[in-house]
Amino acid sequence: MTPAARLSGAIDLLCAIQNAPHRPADAVANSFFRERRYIGGGDRRAISNITWDVLRCWRRLHWHLRTDLKERHSDISPRLLCASMLFFAGQTLDQIHALFSGERYSPSPLSQREGAMLELLEGHTLSTEKQPLAIRLEIPDWIMPHLEADFGDRLEEEMAALLGQPTLDLRVNLLKATRVEAIRALRREGFEPAETALSPWGLRLEGRQPIMASEAFRNGLVEIQDEGSQLIAAAVDARPGQRLLDYCAGAAGKTLALAMTMENRGQVTACDVSRSRLEGAVKRLRRAGVHNVTRHLLVAGDKWAKRREGRFDTVLVDAPCSGTGTWRRNPDARLRLNQRDIDELLPKQAHIMDIAARLVRPGGRFVYATCSLLSVENRQQVEKFLERHPDYALIAPEERSELLPQKLRHESCFALTPHSDGTDGFFIAVLQRKA
């Protein structure tokens, strides 16, 4: 595809995302490309890059297109957003007009009004001190008080890190290869992975790369998993022969890591409320060579949990949350999240924790994790849990996992952020039920 055709594809994809405001952008993109199988891998990446650049700069672009024209325009189109993004990315107005040529597969020419709006961007930078802080940091206004309370003086540097491009992290599957062997296999296919700083099984690639087309991925040597998510599995410290429960397993990303640390010995049960996610896990389990996992679909009125109280050595709850820690990867989530979501999530998280706590055997472990940056979902939830459950306490220093890097072993609960740790934002707490 020509650059102009890729731009046209990005405009169409942005339109599709705007027309599905309650659906994650990556899900919309998957459907978009599935319906257009003629678009090759390189073109898909190029179209996605343009689209995600716009989503990462959404508030700043709208601020310029409204403020610089000194009047409000509610009908800022995806084509104008893409054009302004190209301008701030370094393309000249002449180059942008050439892309909007109206020729075959190219976007139609910019209107007089669109051209005038672009001309007003000359001499401006994408971020400026004139922008309110929330706009400059691409944060919804309503969540600023939460983040200011949690980060204080570190707010700007922590939030600025969420605006960057995420890395592509892989977890080496020790059931099939060592980290050294996985690196060699990936290098034979033209990839240049580096070992992660915190995860003992992690590899990192820069930018978007076609890893799913690689032999190393197809043969189960590596799985795509952010380094922070890998550290959840490290904190669990699952051992061969144990009985574990991944209570909110989703598509089983962490389940795979737990089975790996257990060397395929013992039993892992993966539970979720989504049938499609659990069914989707089957292919991943087979590819990874995992055979000690059973799945269970949680449904209303289910007696499954009641019958298994006190039966598990460790229960992991990777709770449904705001997802604020993943804003680098899912910038559109900033636009969908609202205060009502937080108000609904907090009692849901507490309810899940209460159910999961009953499933841990005396002396066993309970690991609570989120991909949120908000303390109301993290430390405050753990503090309230401990008030409700006096038979639990944060794990003792001598019991903490040796799979964790030294810098994280000094606390029983810790947070990870893109700025401080180079991972997505995560919170992890390890508790123990009194014997």
Short mmCIF file of C-alpha atoms in Angstrom, two decimals:
data_model
loop_
_atom_site.label_atom_id
_atom_site.label_comp_id
_atom_site.label_asym_id
_atom_site.label_seq_id
_atom_site.Cartn_x
_atom_site.Cartn_y
_atom_site.Cartn_z
CA MET A 1 0.00 0.00 0.00
CA THR A 2 1.12 3.57 -0.67
CA PRO A 3 1.52 6.02 2.24
CA ALA A 4 -1.71 7.71 1.12
CA ALA A 5 -3.59 4.39 1.10
CA ARG A 6 -2.30 3.63 4.61
CA LEU A 7 -3.49 7.05 5.74
CA SER A 8 -6.90 6.34 4.23
CA GLY A 9 -6.99 3.04 6.14
CA ALA A 10 -6.11 4.83 9.40
CA ILE A 11 -8.95 7.31 8.84
CA ASP A 12 -11.39 4.44 8.26
CA LEU A 13 -10.16 2.66 11.39
CA LEU A 14 -10.55 5.82 13.49
CA CYS A 15 -14.10 6.18 12.18
CA ALA A 16 -14.82 2.59 13.23
CA ILE A 17 -13.41 3.27 16.72
CA GLN A 18 -15.46 6.45 17.07
CA ASN A 19 -18.59 4.59 16.03
CA ALA A 20 -18.05 1.97 18.75
CA PRO A 21 -17.36 4.16 21.83
CA HIS A 22 -17.99 1.37 24.36
CA ARG A 23 -15.76 -1.19 22.65
CA PRO A 24 -11.96 -1.35 23.15
CA ALA A 25 -10.03 0.03 20.19
CA ASP A 26 -7.91 -3.11 19.82
CA ALA A 27 -11.08 -5.22 19.50
CA VAL A 28 -12.40 -2.82 16.85
CA ALA A 29 -9.06 -2.98 15.03
CA ASN A 30 -9.06 -6.80 15.08
CA SER A 31 -12.50 -6.85 13.47
CA PHE A 32 -11.49 -4.11 11.02
CA PHE A 33 -8.49 -6.04 9.72
CA ARG A 34 -10.30 -9.39 9.79
CA GLU A 35 -12.80 -7.93 7.33
CA ARG A 36 -9.96 -6.65 5.14
CA ARG A 37 -7.66 -9.64 4.79
CA TYR A 38 -6.11 -8.07 1.69
CA ILE A 39 -4.20 -5.68 3.99
CA GLY A 40 -0.77 -7.21 4.63
CA GLY A 41 1.10 -7.36 7.93
CA GLY A 42 3.34 -4.35 7.26
CA ASP A 43 0.40 -2.24 6.16
CA ARG A 44 -1.60 -3.29 9.23
CA ARG A 45 1.21 -2.13 11.48
CA ALA A 46 1.53 1.18 9.64
CA ILE A 47 -2.22 1.85 9.80
CA SER A 48 -2.31 0.89 13.48
CA ASN A 49 0.66 3.14 14.26
CA ILE A 50 -1.05 6.20 12.75
CA THR A 51 -4.30 5.39 14.55
CA TRP A 52 -2.71 4.78 17.95
CA ASP A 53 -0.61 7.95 17.62
CA VAL A 54 -3.86 9.90 17.25
CA LEU A 55 -5.43 8.13 20.24
CA ARG A 56 -2.37 8.91 22.39
CA CYS A 57 -2.64 12.61 21.51
CA TRP A 58 -6.42 12.86 21.50
CA ARG A 59 -6.93 15.68 24.02
CA ARG A 60 -3.98 17.74 22.78
CA LEU A 61 -5.07 17.49 19.15
CA HIS A 62 -8.62 18.53 20.01
CA TRP A 63 -7.29 21.40 22.10
CA HIS A 64 -5.33 22.78 19.14
CA LEU A 65 -8.09 22.28 16.59
CA ARG A 66 -10.58 24.08 18.81
CA THR A 67 -8.46 26.70 20.59
CA ASP A 68 -6.33 27.85 17.67
CA LEU A 69 -9.41 28.57 15.58
CA LYS A 70 -10.90 30.51 18.53
CA GLU A 71 -14.25 28.78 18.25
CA ARG A 72 -15.65 25.41 19.24
CA HIS A 73 -16.04 22.68 16.64
CA SER A 74 -17.79 19.53 17.78
CA ASP A 75 -17.38 17.88 14.40
CA ILE A 76 -13.63 17.35 14.36
CA SER A 77 -13.31 14.47 11.92
CA PRO A 78 -10.93 11.50 11.96
CA ARG A 79 -9.38 12.78 8.74
CA LEU A 80 -8.58 16.13 10.36
CA LEU A 81 -7.18 14.39 13.45
CA CYS A 82 -4.91 12.26 11.25
CA ALA A 83 -3.81 15.28 9.23
CA SER A 84 -2.95 17.29 12.35
CA MET A 85 -1.11 14.29 13.81
CA LEU A 86 1.02 14.08 10.66
CA PHE A 87 1.78 17.79 10.99
CA PHE A 88 2.95 17.45 14.58
CA ALA A 89 4.94 14.36 13.55
CA GLY A 90 7.03 16.55 11.22
CA GLN A 91 5.27 16.52 7.84
CA THR A 92 4.86 19.84 6.03
CA LEU A 93 1.49 21.18 4.93
CA ASP A 94 2.44 20.52 1.29
CA GLN A 95 3.26 16.89 2.10
CA ILE A 96 -0.05 16.47 3.92
CA HIS A 97 -2.03 17.99 1.04
CA ALA A 98 -0.21 15.60 -1.32
CA LEU A 99 -1.39 12.62 0.74
CA PHE A 100 -4.98 13.92 0.59
CA SER A 101 -4.89 13.86 -3.20
CA GLY A 102 -8.20 12.12 -3.88
CA GLU A 103 -6.44 9.74 -6.24
CA ARG A 104 -7.06 6.00 -6.14
CA TYR A 105 -7.01 4.65 -2.53
CA SER A 106 -6.09 8.13 -1.22
CA PRO A 107 -8.26 10.29 1.05
CA SER A 108 -10.25 12.99 -0.71
CA PRO A 109 -8.68 16.48 -0.77
CA LEU A 110 -8.89 18.58 2.38
CA SER A 111 -11.70 21.12 2.34
CA GLN A 112 -10.99 24.84 2.56
CA ARG A 113 -11.99 24.82 6.23
CA GLU A 114 -9.79 21.79 7.00
CA GLY A 115 -6.86 23.40 5.23
CA ALA A 116 -7.37 26.61 7.18
CA MET A 117 -7.40 24.72 10.47
CA LEU A 118 -4.14 22.98 9.58
CA GLU A 119 -2.50 26.28 8.60
CA LEU A 120 -3.23 27.63 12.07
CA LEU A 121 -1.07 24.85 13.55
CA GLU A 122 2.11 26.32 12.01
CA GLY A 123 4.54 27.45 14.67
CA HIS A 124 2.88 25.36 17.38
CA THR A 125 4.08 22.27 19.24
CA LEU A 126 1.81 19.42 20.24
CA SER A 127 2.34 20.04 23.96
CA THR A 128 2.40 23.58 25.30
CA GLU A 129 2.29 25.25 28.71
CA LYS A 130 -0.91 26.98 27.58
CA GLN A 131 -2.72 23.64 27.80
CA PRO A 132 -4.26 22.71 31.15
CA LEU A 133 -2.19 20.01 32.86
CA ALA A 134 -4.87 17.33 32.37
CA ILE A 135 -4.87 17.98 28.61
CA ARG A 136 -1.09 18.07 28.39
CA LEU A 137 -0.91 14.71 30.16
CA GLU A 138 -3.91 13.22 28.28
CA ILE A 139 -5.79 12.56 31.54
CA PRO A 140 -9.57 12.85 32.01
CA ASP A 141 -10.36 15.86 34.24
CA TRP A 142 -12.40 13.83 36.73
CA ILE A 143 -9.53 11.45 37.57
CA MET A 144 -6.92 14.15 38.24
CA PRO A 145 -7.72 14.42 41.99
CA HIS A 146 -7.23 10.64 42.39
CA LEU A 147 -3.86 10.74 40.63
CA GLU A 148 -2.69 13.90 42.40
CA ALA A 149 -3.43 12.28 45.75
CA ASP A 150 -1.62 9.07 44.78
CA PHE A 151 1.48 10.52 43.05
CA GLY A 152 1.91 14.02 44.51
CA ASP A 153 5.06 15.66 43.16
CA ARG A 154 5.70 12.69 40.85
CA LEU A 155 2.44 13.16 38.94
CA GLU A 156 3.83 14.76 35.78
CA GLU A 157 6.75 12.39 35.30
CA GLU A 158 4.62 9.31 35.99
CA MET A 159 1.80 10.40 33.68
CA ALA A 160 4.22 11.53 30.94
CA ALA A 161 5.62 7.98 30.88
CA LEU A 162 2.12 6.72 30.04
CA LEU A 163 2.22 8.75 26.82
CA GLY A 164 5.15 6.80 25.40
CA GLN A 165 5.18 3.84 23.06
CA PRO A 166 4.98 0.53 24.95
CA THR A 167 7.61 -2.13 24.50
CA LEU A 168 6.81 -5.64 23.30
CA ASP A 169 7.60 -7.98 26.18
CA LEU A 170 7.84 -11.75 25.90
CA ARG A 171 7.94 -14.45 28.56
CA VAL A 172 10.18 -17.40 27.80
CA ASN A 173 8.34 -20.69 28.33
CA LEU A 174 10.78 -22.72 30.44
CA LEU A 175 8.78 -25.87 29.67
CA LYS A 176 10.24 -25.68 26.15
CA ALA A 177 13.40 -23.53 26.25
CA THR A 178 15.79 -21.60 28.44
CA ARG A 179 16.04 -17.84 28.06
CA VAL A 180 19.36 -18.24 26.21
CA GLU A 181 17.84 -20.78 23.80
CA ALA A 182 14.82 -18.52 23.16
CA ILE A 183 17.10 -15.57 22.40
CA ARG A 184 19.05 -17.67 19.89
CA ALA A 185 15.84 -18.88 18.23
CA LEU A 186 14.50 -15.32 17.91
CA ARG A 187 17.79 -13.99 16.55
CA ARG A 188 17.77 -16.66 13.85
CA GLU A 189 14.48 -15.15 12.70
CA GLY A 190 15.82 -11.59 12.65
CA PHE A 191 14.61 -10.33 16.04
CA GLU A 192 16.90 -8.62 18.55
CA PRO A 193 15.52 -9.35 22.02
CA ALA A 194 17.09 -8.05 25.22
CA GLU A 195 16.69 -9.60 28.66
CA THR A 196 14.28 -7.72 30.92
CA ALA A 197 15.65 -6.13 34.07
CA LEU A 198 13.10 -7.49 36.55
CA SER A 199 11.50 -10.70 35.29
CA PRO A 200 13.73 -13.80 35.31
CA TRP A 201 11.96 -15.09 32.20
CA GLY A 202 11.41 -11.85 30.27
CA LEU A 203 12.63 -10.65 26.87
CA ARG A 204 11.97 -7.23 25.37
CA LEU A 205 11.59 -6.05 21.79
CA GLU A 206 11.22 -2.41 20.78
CA GLY A 207 8.11 -1.23 18.91
CA ARG A 208 5.54 -3.26 17.04
CA GLN A 209 7.03 -6.45 15.58
CA PRO A 210 5.40 -9.46 13.87
CA ILE A 211 6.28 -11.84 16.70
CA MET A 212 3.12 -13.92 16.31
CA ALA A 213 4.29 -14.96 12.85
CA SER A 214 7.59 -16.26 14.24
CA GLU A 215 8.43 -19.92 14.70
CA ALA A 216 9.49 -19.27 18.28
CA PHE A 217 5.98 -18.03 19.10
CA ARG A 218 4.11 -20.66 17.07
CA ASN A 219 6.12 -23.44 18.74
CA GLY A 220 5.42 -22.11 22.23
CA LEU A 221 8.94 -21.00 23.15
CA VAL A 222 7.68 -17.50 24.02
CA GLU A 223 4.41 -15.85 25.01
CA ILE A 224 3.51 -12.17 24.72
CA GLN A 225 3.26 -10.86 28.30
CA ASP A 226 4.22 -7.52 29.82
CA GLU A 227 7.11 -7.75 32.28
CA GLY A 228 4.88 -6.44 35.07
CA SER A 229 2.36 -9.20 34.46
CA GLN A 230 5.19 -11.74 34.60
CA LEU A 231 6.11 -10.41 38.04
CA ILE A 232 2.63 -11.29 39.29
CA ALA A 233 3.44 -14.93 38.52
CA ALA A 234 6.84 -14.49 40.18
CA ALA A 235 5.15 -13.13 43.33
CA VAL A 236 2.81 -16.14 43.45
CA ASP A 237 5.88 -18.39 43.74
CA ALA A 238 4.01 -21.50 42.58
CA ARG A 239 5.81 -24.78 43.30
CA PRO A 240 5.61 -28.22 41.65
CA GLY A 241 2.88 -30.38 43.18
CA GLN A 242 0.83 -27.50 44.60
CA ARG A 243 -2.83 -26.80 44.00
CA LEU A 244 -3.42 -23.30 42.62
CA LEU A 245 -6.43 -21.27 41.56
CA ASP A 246 -6.30 -18.44 39.03
CA TYR A 247 -9.69 -16.99 39.91
CA CYS A 248 -9.93 -14.28 37.22
CA ALA A 249 -7.93 -16.08 34.55
CA GLY A 250 -9.23 -14.42 31.39
CA ALA A 251 -7.38 -15.92 28.43
CA ALA A 252 -4.93 -17.64 30.83
CA GLY A 253 -1.79 -15.53 30.33
CA LYS A 254 -0.77 -15.80 33.98
CA THR A 255 -2.12 -19.36 34.20
CA LEU A 256 0.52 -20.37 31.65
CA ALA A 257 3.25 -18.76 33.73
CA LEU A 258 2.04 -20.51 36.91
CA ALA A 259 2.01 -23.91 35.17
CA MET A 260 5.54 -23.20 33.97
CA THR A 261 6.90 -22.44 37.46
CA MET A 262 5.15 -25.62 38.66
CA GLU A 263 6.98 -27.58 35.92
CA ASN A 264 3.63 -29.02 34.81
CA ARG A 265 3.28 -30.83 38.15
CA GLY A 266 0.38 -30.22 40.51
CA GLN A 267 -2.89 -28.61 39.45
CA VAL A 268 -3.89 -25.16 38.27
CA THR A 269 -7.57 -24.27 37.96
CA ALA A 270 -8.40 -21.33 35.70
CA CYS A 271 -11.76 -19.66 36.38
CA ASP A 272 -13.51 -16.80 34.62
CA VAL A 273 -16.98 -15.45 33.94
CA SER A 274 -16.30 -15.32 30.17
CA ARG A 275 -16.82 -18.53 28.21
CA SER A 276 -15.11 -17.10 25.12
CA ARG A 277 -11.96 -16.15 27.05
CA LEU A 278 -11.70 -19.58 28.66
CA GLU A 279 -12.28 -21.32 25.34
CA GLY A 280 -9.66 -19.08 23.75
CA ALA A 281 -7.17 -20.25 26.37
CA VAL A 282 -7.20 -23.84 25.05
CA LYS A 283 -5.04 -23.03 22.01
CA ARG A 284 -2.51 -21.15 24.18
CA LEU A 285 -2.27 -24.03 26.66
CA ARG A 286 -1.63 -26.55 23.88
CA ARG A 287 0.98 -24.38 22.19
CA ALA A 288 2.82 -23.95 25.50
CA GLY A 289 2.79 -27.69 26.23
CA VAL A 290 0.83 -27.18 29.47
CA HIS A 291 -1.22 -30.14 30.69
CA ASN A 292 -1.87 -29.50 34.40
CA VAL A 293 -4.60 -26.88 33.93
CA THR A 294 -8.35 -27.35 34.21
CA ARG A 295 -10.87 -24.64 33.39
CA HIS A 296 -14.11 -23.67 35.08
CA LEU A 297 -16.74 -21.17 33.93
CA LEU A 298 -18.18 -19.12 36.81
CA VAL A 299 -21.94 -18.62 36.51
CA ALA A 300 -24.62 -17.13 38.76
CA GLY A 301 -25.75 -19.55 41.45
CA ASP A 302 -22.66 -21.72 40.97
CA LYS A 303 -21.82 -23.88 44.02
CA TRP A 304 -18.33 -24.63 42.68
CA ALA A 305 -16.51 -22.19 44.99
CA LYS A 306 -18.48 -23.18 48.11
CA ARG A 307 -17.53 -26.83 47.62
CA ARG A 308 -13.82 -25.97 47.40
CA GLU A 309 -13.39 -23.71 50.41
CA GLY A 310 -9.98 -24.11 52.06
CA ARG A 311 -8.67 -26.41 49.30
CA PHE A 312 -6.03 -24.33 47.47
CA ASP A 313 -2.41 -23.68 48.41
CA THR A 314 -2.53 -20.34 46.60
CA VAL A 315 -5.32 -18.29 45.05
CA LEU A 316 -4.49 -15.53 42.58
CA VAL A 317 -7.02 -12.76 41.98
CA ASP A 318 -6.01 -10.53 39.08
CA ALA A 319 -9.08 -8.40 39.68
CA PRO A 320 -11.19 -6.55 37.12
CA CYS A 321 -10.05 -2.94 37.40
CA SER A 322 -9.85 0.47 35.75
CA GLY A 323 -6.88 -0.57 33.60
CA THR A 324 -5.18 2.80 34.17
CA GLY A 325 -1.81 1.04 34.27
CA THR A 326 -2.22 -0.07 30.64
CA TRP A 327 -2.91 3.37 29.15
CA ARG A 328 0.31 3.16 27.10
CA ARG A 329 -1.13 0.17 25.24
CA ASN A 330 -4.79 1.18 25.38
CA PRO A 331 -4.90 4.99 25.07
CA ASP A 332 -8.55 4.82 24.06
CA ALA A 333 -9.39 3.50 27.54
CA ARG A 334 -8.75 7.01 28.91
CA LEU A 335 -11.68 8.25 26.84
CA ARG A 336 -14.09 5.52 28.02
CA LEU A 337 -13.33 5.40 31.77
CA ASN A 338 -15.51 7.46 34.11
CA GLN A 339 -16.18 7.87 37.83
CA ARG A 340 -19.18 5.56 37.66
CA ASP A 341 -16.87 2.77 36.48
CA ILE A 342 -14.67 3.20 39.56
CA ASP A 343 -17.71 3.31 41.85
CA GLU A 344 -18.94 0.02 40.38
CA LEU A 345 -15.53 -1.67 40.38
CA LEU A 346 -14.67 -1.13 44.05
CA PRO A 347 -17.48 -3.27 45.56
CA LYS A 348 -16.99 -5.87 42.81
CA GLN A 349 -13.28 -6.19 43.67
CA ALA A 350 -14.07 -6.49 47.39
CA HIS A 351 -16.71 -9.16 46.69
CA ILE A 352 -14.29 -11.21 44.58
CA MET A 353 -11.61 -10.93 47.27
CA ASP A 354 -14.03 -12.17 49.94
CA ILE A 355 -15.01 -15.22 47.86
CA ALA A 356 -11.41 -16.03 46.92
CA ALA A 357 -10.22 -15.71 50.54
CA ARG A 358 -12.42 -18.61 51.59
CA LEU A 359 -10.80 -20.88 48.99
CA VAL A 360 -7.29 -20.62 50.49
CA ARG A 361 -6.24 -23.38 52.89
CA PRO A 362 -4.97 -22.42 56.37
CA GLY A 363 -1.35 -21.36 55.93
CA GLY A 364 -1.88 -20.80 52.20
CA ARG A 365 -1.36 -17.66 50.13
CA PHE A 366 -3.71 -15.12 48.60
CA VAL A 367 -2.28 -12.88 45.86
CA TYR A 368 -4.25 -9.79 44.84
CA ALA A 369 -3.24 -7.90 41.70
CA THR A 370 -4.56 -5.19 39.40
CA CYS A 371 -3.32 -3.29 36.36
CA SER A 372 -4.44 -0.05 38.00
CA LEU A 373 -2.50 2.96 39.24
CA LEU A 374 -5.22 4.05 41.69
CA SER A 375 -4.72 3.38 45.39
CA VAL A 376 -8.50 3.03 45.91
CA GLU A 377 -8.27 -0.17 43.87
CA ASN A 378 -4.95 -1.26 45.33
CA ARG A 379 -3.57 -0.56 48.81
CA GLN A 380 -6.90 0.72 50.12
CA GLN A 381 -8.63 -2.46 48.94
CA VAL A 382 -6.01 -4.58 50.71
CA GLU A 383 -6.30 -2.55 53.93
CA LYS A 384 -10.08 -2.95 53.95
CA PHE A 385 -9.74 -6.66 53.19
CA LEU A 386 -7.45 -7.15 56.18
CA GLU A 387 -10.00 -5.38 58.39
CA ARG A 388 -12.72 -7.76 57.19
CA HIS A 389 -10.49 -10.86 57.42
CA PRO A 390 -8.43 -10.95 60.64
CA ASP A 391 -7.31 -14.48 59.70
CA TYR A 392 -5.10 -12.93 56.98
CA ALA A 393 -1.89 -10.88 57.15
CA LEU A 394 0.67 -9.59 54.67
CA ILE A 395 3.25 -12.27 54.04
CA ALA A 396 6.32 -12.28 56.28
CA PRO A 397 9.69 -11.16 54.82
CA GLU A 398 11.22 -14.63 54.99
CA GLU A 399 8.28 -16.06 52.99
CA ARG A 400 8.55 -13.71 50.00
CA SER A 401 9.29 -15.16 46.58
CA GLU A 402 12.92 -15.47 45.51
CA LEU A 403 11.75 -15.24 41.90
CA LEU A 404 11.20 -11.52 42.43
CA PRO A 405 14.14 -9.15 41.86
CA GLN A 406 15.89 -7.96 45.02
CA LYS A 407 14.44 -4.44 44.76
CA LEU A 408 10.89 -5.81 45.13
CA ARG A 409 11.44 -8.29 47.94
CA HIS A 410 11.43 -5.72 50.74
CA GLU A 411 7.64 -5.26 50.67
CA SER A 412 4.70 -7.66 50.74
CA CYS A 413 2.78 -5.36 48.40
CA PHE A 414 4.27 -3.14 45.72
CA ALA A 415 3.35 -1.06 42.69
CA LEU A 416 5.02 -0.95 39.27
CA THR A 417 4.80 1.99 36.84
CA PRO A 418 6.16 2.74 33.36
CA HIS A 419 8.28 5.62 34.71
CA SER A 420 9.76 3.83 37.71
CA ASP A 421 10.04 0.28 36.37
CA GLY A 422 9.62 0.33 32.59
CA THR A 423 6.57 -1.95 32.82
CA ASP A 424 2.86 -1.33 32.55
CA GLY A 425 1.29 -0.13 35.79
CA PHE A 426 0.56 -2.99 38.21
CA PHE A 427 -0.15 -3.51 41.88
CA ILE A 428 0.65 -6.80 43.64
CA ALA A 429 -0.05 -7.82 47.25
CA VAL A 430 0.81 -11.21 48.77
CA LEU A 431 -1.12 -12.25 51.88
CA GLN A 432 -1.08 -15.41 53.97
CA ARG A 433 -3.92 -17.12 55.76
CA LYS A 434 -3.04 -17.88 59.35
CA ALA A 435 -2.51 -21.55 60.05
#
